[in-house]
Amino acid sequence: MPTQRDTDVLIVGGGPAGMVSALCLAKLGVRSTVVERYKSVNPHPKAHELNARSLEILTSLGIPMEELEREASPEVDGSRILFCKTITEEFGRIDLFEDPACAAKYDRHVRCRRPYLNLSQTELELVMRARVEQEPLIDLLLEHTWKSFTETEEGVVSKVQPVDAPERAFEVSSRFLIGADGAASAVREAVGIAMIGPDRIQDFVNAYFEIGLRDYVPTPAKLYWILHPAAVGAFIAHHVDRRWTYNVPIAPPYESREDFTDEVLRERIQTALGTDRYDIDIKSVSTWRMTVQTAEAYRRGRAFLVGDSAHRFPPTGGLGMNTGIGDAHNLCWKLAAVLEGRSPDALLDSYEVERKPVAERNAAESRENYDRIFEVIEAFGLPRDGHERMAKIAHQVRRVPKRLRRWLLSLVRLPVHFILGRFRRSSRVSDRVRASIADQTPHFDRIGLDLGYIYDGGAVFPEAGDTETHPQQVTEYQPTTRPGARFPHVPLNGVSHGRSSHDLFSYARYTLLVGSDGEGWKQALASLEPAIRTDVEMVSLDEAGADQDAVERLRNVSEIESTGAILVRPDGHVAWRQRALDADPTEALANAFSHVGVA
């Protein structure tokens, strides 16, 4: 084994954020080395939802939608979330495609045929791992750990060692270091970046089992909140036909991880299912801690944090993995520009300026989603801390003989069964519960949060007079080309999921979109330094569409006049916009490029 390796970027962690980082860099011709502790992808499912923005990014990296859909839930399953006593006793649901208007807004604003996927992180990683292994610019070091680093004037020298042979440690020299090594990030600790926010909201046990339940469940869905007093928790159907997890909150000091044996979990799962006809073969059990934290900094010198290394969210909203994918996509084109000498190092500071507010907003939304779930419980007339109360009683009788203990606990749970039963007996209660369930919609319908974030600083040149922050809705998305926004999807050939305005852009360059009278901008671009001209491609809005209707839609969404221009960054976000031709377009364009980090 060599004692020294060289690469452009060393990436610690081979999860989604790490692999997206490597694939983004490879797309730009940048070499990377990925250090991953484990040989195989973790078979225990974690995250399970890919949002519209992540799908845009992954497909732009050459991962076909068909590969991602292969192991995803059927679309109709992935649109439903149920609230139940047991999985067959439904109180209410959210069905995102039951409302035609909800389905229509996704169809209108998202290029992918499916706007999100209920896809187990395990299956996503398998698809991505295959891509990474095929890419010659990526050196994947499995069963290796990153131990430490030293920063030099030229870059970073890291110590890496095989998991089973620490005596065979070697050095990896790189220009930059990316910490994509998760919530307990060794890179973050080594560079001395603290996490801000509460480090414990709730602990959970998560049991993974494989079973097909399509013929049993009345309504296939992706998530079932279970309110049965003996089995409070949540089923996540990573795929109704084969992959399930059951999440149970732990209530210390009355419960600990050790209390949740396979036998206990199996019994609770059967209770939550409402039947013992299925033999539940638990494949694995994990524990996890819900926190709400973001890193105080995303960069220290030549080291950067992406994904869970930089932020930890409650899973309520499915925002963690998706935010990490966005982090990697934002950072890597900037790293490539600096590595190639096309942009100054200061461009890299824009990564934190842009992505940290997104993480903080998503963290706050995830926490609000978690807190809002308890409103459903309270709508029945049950206390928010009912699970803890039950755990306390069970703890108090833990030394009572098993049969007697079961009888005592069944008596204690009778009032809860009675209260839950009022849903069927009282229209006032059922109306209140259904209203509280409807209020959970922003937890799952997040088009505004997923697509509508606007960078208010960083590598963005705001329009003159635009000093306000931009309010963002969760369930609604307003297309805009305001600087900092993702350029909207506009169909260019009359087919919703066919050729898109996004095809006009490349991750390897800037794109200057001009109106029908764009000659002034063409001349201005031609007069700039050759290094800038080769970094930018000019596209006329009038020539972008396959038909006149498409051209008109593109004109309307661009929000510029016929002499205006829009500069779109490699990551598809608008860097600068001039609604009409400037008195000195050459100076205006030069100022824009300078402001957004083009050398």
Coordinates of C-alpha atoms in Angstrom, one line a residue:
M1 CA 0.0 0.0 0.0
P2 CA 1.4 3.5 -0.9
T3 CA 2.4 5.7 2.0
Q4 CA 1.3 8.8 0.1
R5 CA -1.6 9.6 -2.2
D6 CA -2.5 12.8 -4.0
T7 CA -5.9 14.1 -5.0
D8 CA -7.7 17.4 -5.6
V9 CA -10.3 17.0 -2.9
L10 CA -10.5 14.5 -0.1
I11 CA -14.0 13.6 0.9
V12 CA -14.6 11.9 4.3
G13 CA -17.8 9.9 4.3
G14 CA -19.4 7.9 1.5
G15 CA -23.1 8.6 2.2
P16 CA -25.4 10.6 0.0
A17 CA -23.7 14.0 0.6
G18 CA -20.2 12.6 0.2
M19 CA -21.1 10.7 -3.0
V20 CA -22.9 13.7 -4.5
S21 CA -19.8 15.8 -3.8
A22 CA -17.6 13.3 -5.6
L23 CA -19.9 13.0 -8.6
C24 CA -20.3 16.8 -8.9
L25 CA -16.5 17.2 -8.8
A26 CA -16.0 14.4 -11.4
K27 CA -18.5 16.1 -13.7
L28 CA -16.2 19.1 -13.6
G29 CA -13.1 17.1 -14.2
V30 CA -11.9 17.3 -10.6
R31 CA -10.3 14.3 -8.9
S32 CA -11.5 13.2 -5.5
T33 CA -10.8 10.5 -3.0
V34 CA -13.7 9.3 -0.8
V35 CA -12.8 7.7 2.5
E36 CA -15.6 5.4 3.8
R37 CA -15.5 3.3 6.9
Y38 CA -17.7 0.5 5.8
K39 CA -17.4 -1.9 3.0
S40 CA -21.1 -2.2 2.1
V41 CA -24.0 0.2 2.1
N42 CA -25.8 0.0 5.5
P43 CA -28.8 -2.2 4.9
H44 CA -30.7 -0.6 7.8
P45 CA -32.9 2.1 6.2
K46 CA -32.6 5.7 7.4
A47 CA -34.0 8.6 5.3
H48 CA -36.6 7.7 2.7
E49 CA -37.6 10.7 0.7
L50 CA -36.0 12.5 -2.2
N51 CA -37.5 15.9 -3.0
A52 CA -37.9 17.6 -6.3
R53 CA -34.6 19.6 -6.0
S54 CA -32.6 16.5 -5.1
L55 CA -34.1 14.7 -8.1
E56 CA -33.1 17.6 -10.4
I57 CA -29.5 17.4 -9.0
L58 CA -29.2 13.6 -9.2
T59 CA -30.6 13.3 -12.7
S60 CA -28.3 16.2 -13.9
L61 CA -25.4 14.0 -12.6
G62 CA -26.3 11.3 -15.0
I63 CA -28.4 9.1 -12.7
P64 CA -31.5 8.1 -14.7
M65 CA -34.8 8.6 -13.1
E66 CA -35.7 5.0 -14.0
E67 CA -32.9 3.7 -11.7
L68 CA -34.2 5.8 -8.8
E69 CA -37.8 4.7 -9.4
R70 CA -36.9 1.0 -9.6
E71 CA -36.9 0.5 -5.8
A72 CA -39.1 3.5 -4.9
S73 CA -42.7 3.1 -3.6
P74 CA -45.4 3.3 -6.2
E75 CA -46.3 7.0 -6.7
V76 CA -49.7 6.6 -5.1
D77 CA -48.3 5.0 -2.0
G78 CA -45.7 7.8 -1.6
S79 CA -48.4 10.5 -1.6
R80 CA -50.3 9.2 1.5
I81 CA -49.7 9.6 5.2
L82 CA -52.1 8.0 7.6
F83 CA -53.0 8.5 11.3
C84 CA -54.3 5.4 12.9
K85 CA -54.9 3.5 16.1
T86 CA -53.6 0.3 14.5
I87 CA -52.5 0.2 10.8
T88 CA -56.0 -1.0 9.8
E89 CA -57.9 1.5 12.0
E90 CA -57.6 4.9 10.3
F91 CA -58.5 8.2 11.9
G92 CA -57.5 10.4 8.9
R93 CA -55.0 10.9 6.2
I94 CA -53.1 13.3 4.1
D95 CA -53.1 12.5 0.4
L96 CA -51.0 14.9 -1.6
F97 CA -52.5 14.0 -4.9
E98 CA -56.1 13.7 -3.8
D99 CA -56.4 17.4 -4.4
P100 CA -56.0 18.1 -8.2
A101 CA -54.6 21.5 -7.5
C102 CA -51.8 20.1 -5.4
A103 CA -50.9 17.6 -8.1
A104 CA -51.1 20.3 -10.7
K105 CA -48.6 22.6 -9.0
Y106 CA -46.0 19.9 -8.9
D107 CA -46.6 19.1 -12.5
R108 CA -46.3 22.7 -13.5
H109 CA -43.1 23.5 -11.6
V110 CA -41.1 20.2 -11.6
R111 CA -39.4 18.7 -14.6
C112 CA -39.2 15.2 -13.3
R113 CA -42.2 13.0 -13.9
R114 CA -42.4 12.3 -10.3
P115 CA -41.9 15.3 -8.0
Y116 CA -40.5 13.3 -5.1
L117 CA -39.7 9.7 -4.4
N118 CA -40.3 7.5 -1.3
L119 CA -37.0 5.7 -1.7
S120 CA -35.0 4.1 1.1
Q121 CA -31.6 5.8 1.6
T122 CA -30.1 2.3 1.4
E123 CA -31.4 1.8 -2.2
L124 CA -30.4 5.3 -3.2
E125 CA -26.8 4.7 -1.9
L126 CA -26.6 1.5 -3.9
V127 CA -27.5 3.3 -7.1
M128 CA -25.0 6.1 -6.3
R129 CA -22.3 3.7 -5.2
A130 CA -22.4 2.0 -8.6
R131 CA -21.9 5.3 -10.3
V132 CA -19.1 6.3 -8.0
E133 CA -17.3 3.0 -8.6
Q134 CA -17.5 3.5 -12.3
E135 CA -16.1 7.0 -12.3
P136 CA -12.3 7.1 -13.0
L137 CA -11.9 10.5 -11.4
I138 CA -13.2 9.1 -8.0
D139 CA -10.9 6.9 -5.8
L140 CA -13.2 5.1 -3.4
L141 CA -11.4 3.8 -0.3
L142 CA -13.7 1.4 1.5
E143 CA -13.0 0.1 5.0
H144 CA -10.8 3.1 5.7
T145 CA -11.0 5.8 8.4
W146 CA -9.9 9.4 8.4
K147 CA -7.9 10.1 11.5
S148 CA -6.4 13.7 11.3
F149 CA -5.1 16.4 9.1
T150 CA -2.5 19.1 8.8
E151 CA -3.1 22.2 6.7
T152 CA -0.3 23.6 4.7
E153 CA 0.1 26.6 2.4
E154 CA -0.7 24.4 -0.6
G155 CA -3.4 22.2 0.8
V156 CA -4.3 19.6 3.3
V157 CA -2.4 16.4 4.3
S158 CA -4.7 13.8 6.0
K159 CA -3.8 10.6 7.8
V160 CA -5.9 7.7 6.6
Q161 CA -5.8 4.1 7.8
P162 CA -7.5 0.8 7.0
V163 CA -10.1 -0.1 9.6
D164 CA -8.6 -3.5 10.3
A165 CA -4.9 -2.5 10.0
P166 CA -4.2 0.9 11.6
E167 CA -0.5 0.2 11.4
R168 CA -0.8 0.6 7.6
A169 CA -1.8 4.2 7.9
F170 CA -0.8 6.5 5.0
E171 CA -1.1 10.1 4.0
V172 CA -3.4 11.7 1.4
S173 CA -2.5 15.1 0.1
S174 CA -5.3 17.3 -1.2
R175 CA -6.1 20.9 -2.0
F176 CA -9.3 20.8 0.0
L177 CA -11.1 18.6 2.5
I178 CA -14.8 17.9 2.7
G179 CA -16.3 16.5 5.9
A180 CA -19.4 14.4 4.9
D181 CA -19.0 12.0 7.8
G182 CA -22.3 12.5 9.5
A183 CA -23.7 13.7 12.8
A184 CA -20.7 12.6 14.8
S185 CA -18.3 14.1 12.3
A186 CA -14.6 13.6 13.0
V187 CA -13.7 16.3 10.5
R188 CA -15.9 18.8 12.3
E189 CA -14.4 18.0 15.6
A190 CA -10.9 18.1 14.3
V191 CA -11.3 21.6 12.8
G192 CA -13.0 22.8 16.0
I193 CA -16.5 23.7 14.7
A194 CA -19.3 23.6 17.4
M195 CA -22.9 22.7 16.8
I196 CA -25.5 25.3 17.8
G197 CA -28.9 24.2 19.1
P198 CA -30.4 21.5 21.3
D199 CA -28.6 18.2 21.1
R200 CA -31.5 16.1 22.4
I201 CA -35.2 16.4 21.8
Q202 CA -36.1 12.7 21.9
D203 CA -34.4 9.3 21.6
F204 CA -35.9 6.6 19.4
V205 CA -35.5 2.9 18.7
N206 CA -35.9 1.9 15.1
A207 CA -36.6 -1.7 14.1
Y208 CA -36.2 -2.8 10.4
F209 CA -38.1 -5.8 9.1
E210 CA -38.9 -7.1 5.7
I211 CA -42.4 -8.1 4.8
G212 CA -45.0 -7.6 2.1
L213 CA -48.2 -6.0 3.5
R214 CA -50.0 -4.8 0.5
D215 CA -52.7 -7.4 0.8
Y216 CA -53.2 -6.6 4.4
V217 CA -53.2 -2.8 4.8
P218 CA -56.5 -1.2 3.7
T219 CA -54.6 1.8 2.4
P220 CA -51.0 1.6 1.1
A221 CA -49.0 4.6 2.3
K222 CA -45.5 5.7 3.1
L223 CA -46.1 6.6 6.7
Y224 CA -48.5 5.5 9.4
W225 CA -48.6 7.3 12.8
I226 CA -49.8 4.7 15.3
L227 CA -51.7 6.0 18.4
H228 CA -52.5 2.6 20.1
P229 CA -51.5 3.1 23.8
A230 CA -49.5 -0.2 23.8
A231 CA -47.7 0.5 20.6
V232 CA -47.2 4.3 20.1
G233 CA -44.9 4.9 17.2
A234 CA -44.7 5.2 13.5
F235 CA -44.4 2.8 10.6
I236 CA -42.3 3.9 7.7
A237 CA -43.1 1.9 4.6
H238 CA -39.9 2.3 2.6
H239 CA -41.8 0.0 0.2
V240 CA -45.1 -1.6 1.2
D241 CA -44.2 -4.8 -0.5
R242 CA -40.9 -5.4 1.2
R243 CA -39.2 -2.8 3.5
W244 CA -40.6 -1.4 6.8
T245 CA -39.3 0.3 9.8
Y246 CA -41.0 0.8 13.1
N247 CA -40.0 3.9 15.2
V248 CA -40.6 4.0 18.9
P249 CA -39.9 6.9 21.2
I250 CA -37.8 6.1 24.3
A251 CA -39.0 7.7 27.5
P252 CA -36.0 8.1 29.9
P253 CA -35.6 7.6 32.8
Y254 CA -38.3 5.0 32.7
E255 CA -37.1 3.3 29.5
S256 CA -33.7 2.7 27.9
R257 CA -32.5 1.1 24.7
E258 CA -31.9 -2.2 26.5
D259 CA -35.7 -2.5 27.3
F260 CA -36.4 -2.8 23.6
T261 CA -35.5 -6.4 22.9
D262 CA -36.4 -8.0 19.7
E263 CA -39.2 -9.8 21.5
V264 CA -40.6 -6.5 22.9
L265 CA -40.4 -4.8 19.4
R266 CA -41.9 -7.8 17.7
E267 CA -44.9 -7.7 20.1
R268 CA -45.3 -4.0 19.6
I269 CA -45.2 -4.3 15.9
Q270 CA -47.9 -6.9 15.9
T271 CA -50.0 -4.7 18.2
A272 CA -49.5 -1.7 15.9
L273 CA -50.4 -3.9 12.9
G274 CA -53.5 -5.1 14.7
T275 CA -52.7 -8.8 14.1
D276 CA -50.3 -11.5 15.1
R277 CA -50.8 -13.5 11.9
Y278 CA -47.4 -12.3 10.6
D279 CA -44.1 -13.6 11.9
I280 CA -42.0 -10.4 12.2
D281 CA -38.4 -11.1 11.4
I282 CA -36.5 -8.1 12.7
K283 CA -33.4 -7.7 10.6
S284 CA -31.7 -4.9 12.6
V285 CA -32.4 -2.4 15.4
S286 CA -30.8 1.0 15.7
T287 CA -31.2 3.9 18.1
W288 CA -31.1 7.5 17.1
R289 CA -31.4 10.9 18.8
M290 CA -33.5 13.7 17.4
T291 CA -31.7 17.0 17.6
V292 CA -32.0 20.5 16.0
Q293 CA -28.5 21.8 15.3
T294 CA -26.5 23.6 12.7
A295 CA -22.8 24.1 12.6
E296 CA -21.5 27.5 13.8
A297 CA -19.4 27.6 10.6
Y298 CA -19.3 25.6 7.4
R299 CA -15.7 26.3 6.6
R300 CA -12.4 26.4 8.4
G301 CA -9.5 27.1 6.1
R302 CA -9.5 24.4 3.5
A303 CA -12.0 22.2 5.3
F304 CA -15.7 22.3 4.6
L305 CA -18.8 20.5 6.1
V306 CA -21.7 19.1 4.1
G307 CA -24.8 17.2 5.0
D308 CA -25.3 15.9 8.6
S309 CA -21.8 17.1 9.5
A310 CA -23.2 20.6 9.1
H311 CA -26.8 20.2 10.3
R312 CA -29.0 17.8 12.2
F313 CA -32.8 17.9 11.8
P314 CA -35.7 16.0 13.1
P315 CA -36.8 13.7 10.3
T316 CA -40.3 15.3 10.3
G317 CA -40.2 16.8 6.8
G318 CA -37.6 14.6 5.2
L319 CA -35.3 17.6 4.9
G320 CA -32.0 16.3 6.2
M321 CA -30.6 14.2 3.3
N322 CA -32.1 16.6 0.8
T323 CA -30.4 19.6 2.3
G324 CA -27.1 17.7 2.3
I325 CA -27.4 16.9 -1.4
G326 CA -28.1 20.7 -2.0
D327 CA -25.0 21.5 0.1
A328 CA -22.7 19.4 -2.1
H329 CA -24.2 20.7 -5.3
N330 CA -23.6 24.3 -4.1
L331 CA -20.1 23.8 -2.9
C332 CA -18.5 21.7 -5.6
W333 CA -18.7 24.0 -8.6
K334 CA -17.1 26.7 -6.5
L335 CA -14.3 24.3 -5.5
A336 CA -13.7 23.5 -9.2
A337 CA -13.6 27.2 -10.1
V338 CA -11.0 27.9 -7.5
L339 CA -8.9 24.8 -8.2
E340 CA -8.8 25.8 -11.9
G341 CA -7.9 29.4 -11.1
R342 CA -11.0 30.8 -12.6
S343 CA -12.3 32.3 -9.3
P344 CA -10.6 33.7 -6.2
D345 CA -10.6 31.7 -3.0
A346 CA -13.1 34.2 -1.6
L347 CA -15.8 32.5 -3.7
L348 CA -15.7 29.6 -1.3
D349 CA -16.9 31.8 1.6
S350 CA -20.2 32.1 -0.2
Y351 CA -20.9 28.4 0.5
E352 CA -21.7 29.1 4.2
V353 CA -23.4 32.4 3.4
E354 CA -25.8 30.7 1.1
R355 CA -26.4 27.3 2.6
K356 CA -26.4 27.9 6.3
P357 CA -29.6 30.0 6.2
V358 CA -31.3 27.2 4.2
A359 CA -30.3 24.7 6.9
E360 CA -31.4 26.9 9.7
R361 CA -34.8 27.4 8.0
N362 CA -35.2 23.7 7.3
A363 CA -34.2 22.9 10.9
A364 CA -36.8 25.3 12.3
E365 CA -39.5 23.9 9.9
S366 CA -38.6 20.3 10.9
R367 CA -38.8 21.1 14.6
E368 CA -42.2 22.8 14.0
N369 CA -43.4 19.8 12.2
Y370 CA -42.4 17.5 15.1
D371 CA -44.2 19.8 17.6
R372 CA -47.3 20.0 15.5
I373 CA -47.7 16.3 15.4
F374 CA -48.7 16.4 19.1
E375 CA -51.7 18.5 18.2
V376 CA -53.3 15.4 16.7
I377 CA -53.0 13.7 20.1
E378 CA -54.4 16.7 21.9
A379 CA -57.3 16.9 19.5
F380 CA -58.5 13.5 20.9
G381 CA -58.3 15.0 24.4
L382 CA -55.1 13.1 25.3
P383 CA -52.1 14.7 27.0
R384 CA -49.0 15.5 25.0
D385 CA -46.9 13.5 27.4
G386 CA -49.1 10.5 27.5
H387 CA -46.4 8.1 26.3
E388 CA -44.1 9.2 29.1
R389 CA -46.9 8.7 31.6
M390 CA -47.5 5.2 30.4
A391 CA -43.8 4.4 30.4
K392 CA -43.6 5.6 34.0
I393 CA -46.4 3.3 35.1
A394 CA -44.8 0.3 33.2
H395 CA -41.6 1.1 35.0
Q396 CA -43.3 1.0 38.4
V397 CA -44.7 -2.4 37.8
R398 CA -41.7 -3.9 36.0
R399 CA -41.0 -6.4 38.8
V400 CA -44.6 -7.7 39.0
P401 CA -45.0 -11.2 37.4
K402 CA -45.5 -11.0 33.7
R403 CA -49.1 -12.1 33.5
L404 CA -50.2 -9.7 36.3
R405 CA -48.2 -6.9 34.8
R406 CA -49.9 -7.3 31.4
W407 CA -53.3 -7.2 33.2
L408 CA -52.4 -4.1 35.2
L409 CA -51.2 -2.3 32.1
S410 CA -54.3 -3.3 30.1
L411 CA -56.4 -1.7 32.8
V412 CA -54.3 1.5 32.8
R413 CA -54.7 1.7 29.0
L414 CA -58.5 1.3 29.0
P415 CA -59.2 5.1 29.4
V416 CA -56.9 5.8 26.4
H417 CA -58.9 3.2 24.3
F418 CA -62.1 4.9 25.4
I419 CA -60.8 8.4 24.5
L420 CA -59.6 7.2 21.1
G421 CA -63.0 5.6 20.6
R422 CA -64.7 8.9 20.9
F423 CA -63.5 9.6 17.4
R424 CA -66.2 7.1 16.2
R425 CA -68.9 8.3 18.7
S426 CA -68.6 12.1 18.5
S427 CA -68.7 14.2 15.4
R428 CA -67.2 17.1 17.4
V429 CA -64.2 15.0 18.3
S430 CA -63.8 13.5 14.8
D431 CA -64.0 17.0 13.2
R432 CA -61.4 18.3 15.5
V433 CA -59.1 15.4 14.9
R434 CA -59.5 15.6 11.1
A435 CA -58.8 19.4 11.2
S436 CA -55.6 18.7 13.2
I437 CA -54.5 16.1 10.7
A438 CA -55.1 18.5 7.8
D439 CA -52.9 21.0 9.7
Q440 CA -50.0 18.6 9.2
T441 CA -50.0 19.1 5.5
P442 CA -46.9 21.4 5.4
H443 CA -45.0 18.5 7.0
F444 CA -45.3 16.7 3.6
D445 CA -46.3 19.2 1.0
R446 CA -43.1 21.3 0.8
I447 CA -42.8 22.6 -2.8
G448 CA -42.0 26.1 -1.6
L449 CA -39.4 24.9 0.9
D450 CA -37.8 22.5 -1.6
L451 CA -37.7 24.8 -4.6
G452 CA -38.4 28.4 -3.4
Y453 CA -35.3 29.2 -1.2
I454 CA -33.5 32.3 -2.4
Y455 CA -29.9 33.1 -1.5
D456 CA -29.8 36.6 0.0
G457 CA -26.0 36.8 -0.1
G458 CA -22.9 35.1 -1.3
A459 CA -22.2 34.7 -5.0
V460 CA -25.3 36.7 -5.9
F461 CA -25.5 40.3 -7.2
P462 CA -28.7 41.8 -5.9
E463 CA -30.8 44.2 -8.0
A464 CA -30.5 47.8 -7.2
G465 CA -32.9 48.7 -4.4
D466 CA -33.6 45.1 -3.5
T467 CA -32.5 45.0 0.2
E468 CA -35.3 43.0 1.7
T469 CA -35.2 39.4 2.6
H470 CA -37.5 37.2 0.6
P471 CA -40.5 35.5 2.5
Q472 CA -40.9 31.9 1.6
Q473 CA -44.0 29.7 1.8
V474 CA -43.9 26.0 2.5
T475 CA -46.7 24.7 0.5
E476 CA -46.6 27.2 -2.4
Y477 CA -43.9 28.0 -4.9
Q478 CA -43.7 31.3 -6.8
P479 CA -41.4 31.1 -9.8
T480 CA -39.0 34.0 -10.0
T481 CA -35.7 34.9 -11.6
R482 CA -34.8 37.3 -8.7
P483 CA -31.1 37.0 -8.0
G484 CA -30.4 34.1 -5.7
A485 CA -33.5 32.0 -6.8
R486 CA -33.4 28.7 -8.7
F487 CA -34.2 29.5 -12.3
P488 CA -37.7 28.1 -12.8
H489 CA -38.5 25.0 -14.8
V490 CA -40.2 26.0 -18.1
P491 CA -41.2 23.2 -20.6
L492 CA -39.6 24.0 -24.0
N493 CA -41.3 21.5 -26.3
G494 CA -44.8 21.5 -25.1
V495 CA -44.3 18.4 -22.9
S496 CA -44.4 19.0 -19.1
H497 CA -41.6 16.5 -18.4
G498 CA -39.7 16.8 -21.6
R499 CA -37.1 19.4 -22.6
S500 CA -36.8 22.1 -19.9
S501 CA -35.3 25.6 -19.4
H502 CA -32.9 23.7 -17.1
D503 CA -31.4 22.1 -20.3
L504 CA -30.1 25.6 -21.2
F505 CA -27.7 25.5 -18.3
S506 CA -24.5 23.6 -17.5
Y507 CA -22.8 22.7 -14.2
A508 CA -19.5 23.6 -16.0
R509 CA -20.3 27.2 -16.8
Y510 CA -22.4 30.3 -16.4
T511 CA -25.2 31.0 -18.8
L512 CA -26.2 34.5 -19.9
L513 CA -29.8 34.6 -21.0
V514 CA -30.7 37.6 -23.1
G515 CA -34.0 38.9 -24.5
S516 CA -34.8 39.3 -28.2
D517 CA -32.8 42.5 -28.4
G518 CA -29.7 41.1 -26.8
E519 CA -27.1 42.5 -29.2
G520 CA -25.9 45.0 -26.6
W521 CA -25.1 42.2 -24.2
K522 CA -23.4 40.2 -26.9
Q523 CA -21.1 43.0 -27.7
A524 CA -20.4 43.6 -24.0
L525 CA -19.6 40.0 -23.4
A526 CA -17.2 40.0 -26.4
S527 CA -15.3 42.9 -25.0
L528 CA -14.5 41.3 -21.6
E529 CA -11.4 39.3 -20.8
P530 CA -11.1 35.9 -22.6
A531 CA -11.0 34.0 -19.3
I532 CA -14.5 35.3 -18.6
R533 CA -15.8 34.8 -22.1
T534 CA -14.9 31.1 -22.1
D535 CA -16.6 30.7 -18.8
V536 CA -20.0 32.0 -20.1
E537 CA -22.4 30.9 -22.8
M538 CA -24.9 33.3 -24.1
V539 CA -28.4 32.1 -25.0
S540 CA -31.2 34.1 -26.5
L541 CA -34.6 33.5 -24.9
D542 CA -36.2 33.7 -28.4
E543 CA -34.1 30.8 -29.6
A544 CA -34.5 28.5 -26.6
G545 CA -37.9 27.0 -27.2
A546 CA -39.1 24.5 -29.7
D547 CA -42.3 26.4 -30.4
Q548 CA -43.6 30.0 -30.0
D549 CA -45.7 29.1 -26.9
A550 CA -42.6 27.8 -25.1
V551 CA -40.7 31.0 -26.0
E552 CA -43.5 33.1 -24.7
R553 CA -43.6 31.1 -21.4
L554 CA -39.9 31.6 -21.0
R555 CA -40.2 35.3 -21.7
N556 CA -42.9 35.6 -19.1
V557 CA -41.0 33.8 -16.4
S558 CA -37.8 35.6 -17.1
E559 CA -39.2 38.9 -15.7
I560 CA -37.0 41.0 -18.1
E561 CA -37.6 43.2 -21.0
S562 CA -36.5 42.5 -24.6
T563 CA -33.1 44.2 -23.9
G564 CA -32.6 42.6 -20.5
A565 CA -30.3 39.8 -19.3
I566 CA -30.0 37.1 -16.6
L567 CA -26.8 35.5 -15.5
V568 CA -27.4 31.9 -14.3
R569 CA -24.8 30.1 -12.2
P570 CA -23.6 26.6 -12.8
D571 CA -25.9 25.3 -10.0
G572 CA -28.9 26.8 -11.8
H573 CA -29.4 29.7 -9.4
V574 CA -29.7 33.3 -10.7
A575 CA -26.5 35.3 -10.0
W576 CA -27.6 38.6 -11.5
R577 CA -30.4 40.2 -13.4
Q578 CA -30.7 43.4 -15.5
R579 CA -34.3 44.0 -16.6
A580 CA -33.3 46.3 -19.4
L581 CA -30.1 47.2 -21.2
D582 CA -27.8 49.2 -19.0
A583 CA -26.3 52.5 -20.2
D584 CA -22.9 50.8 -20.1
P585 CA -23.6 47.1 -20.5
T586 CA -19.9 46.2 -20.6
E587 CA -19.3 47.8 -17.1
A588 CA -22.6 46.3 -15.8
L589 CA -21.6 42.8 -16.9
A590 CA -18.0 43.2 -15.6
N591 CA -19.3 44.3 -12.2
A592 CA -21.7 41.4 -12.1
F593 CA -19.0 38.8 -12.9
S594 CA -16.7 40.4 -10.4
H595 CA -19.4 40.4 -7.7
V596 CA -20.3 36.7 -8.1
G597 CA -16.8 35.4 -8.2
V598 CA -15.8 35.1 -11.9
A599 CA -12.2 36.0 -12.3

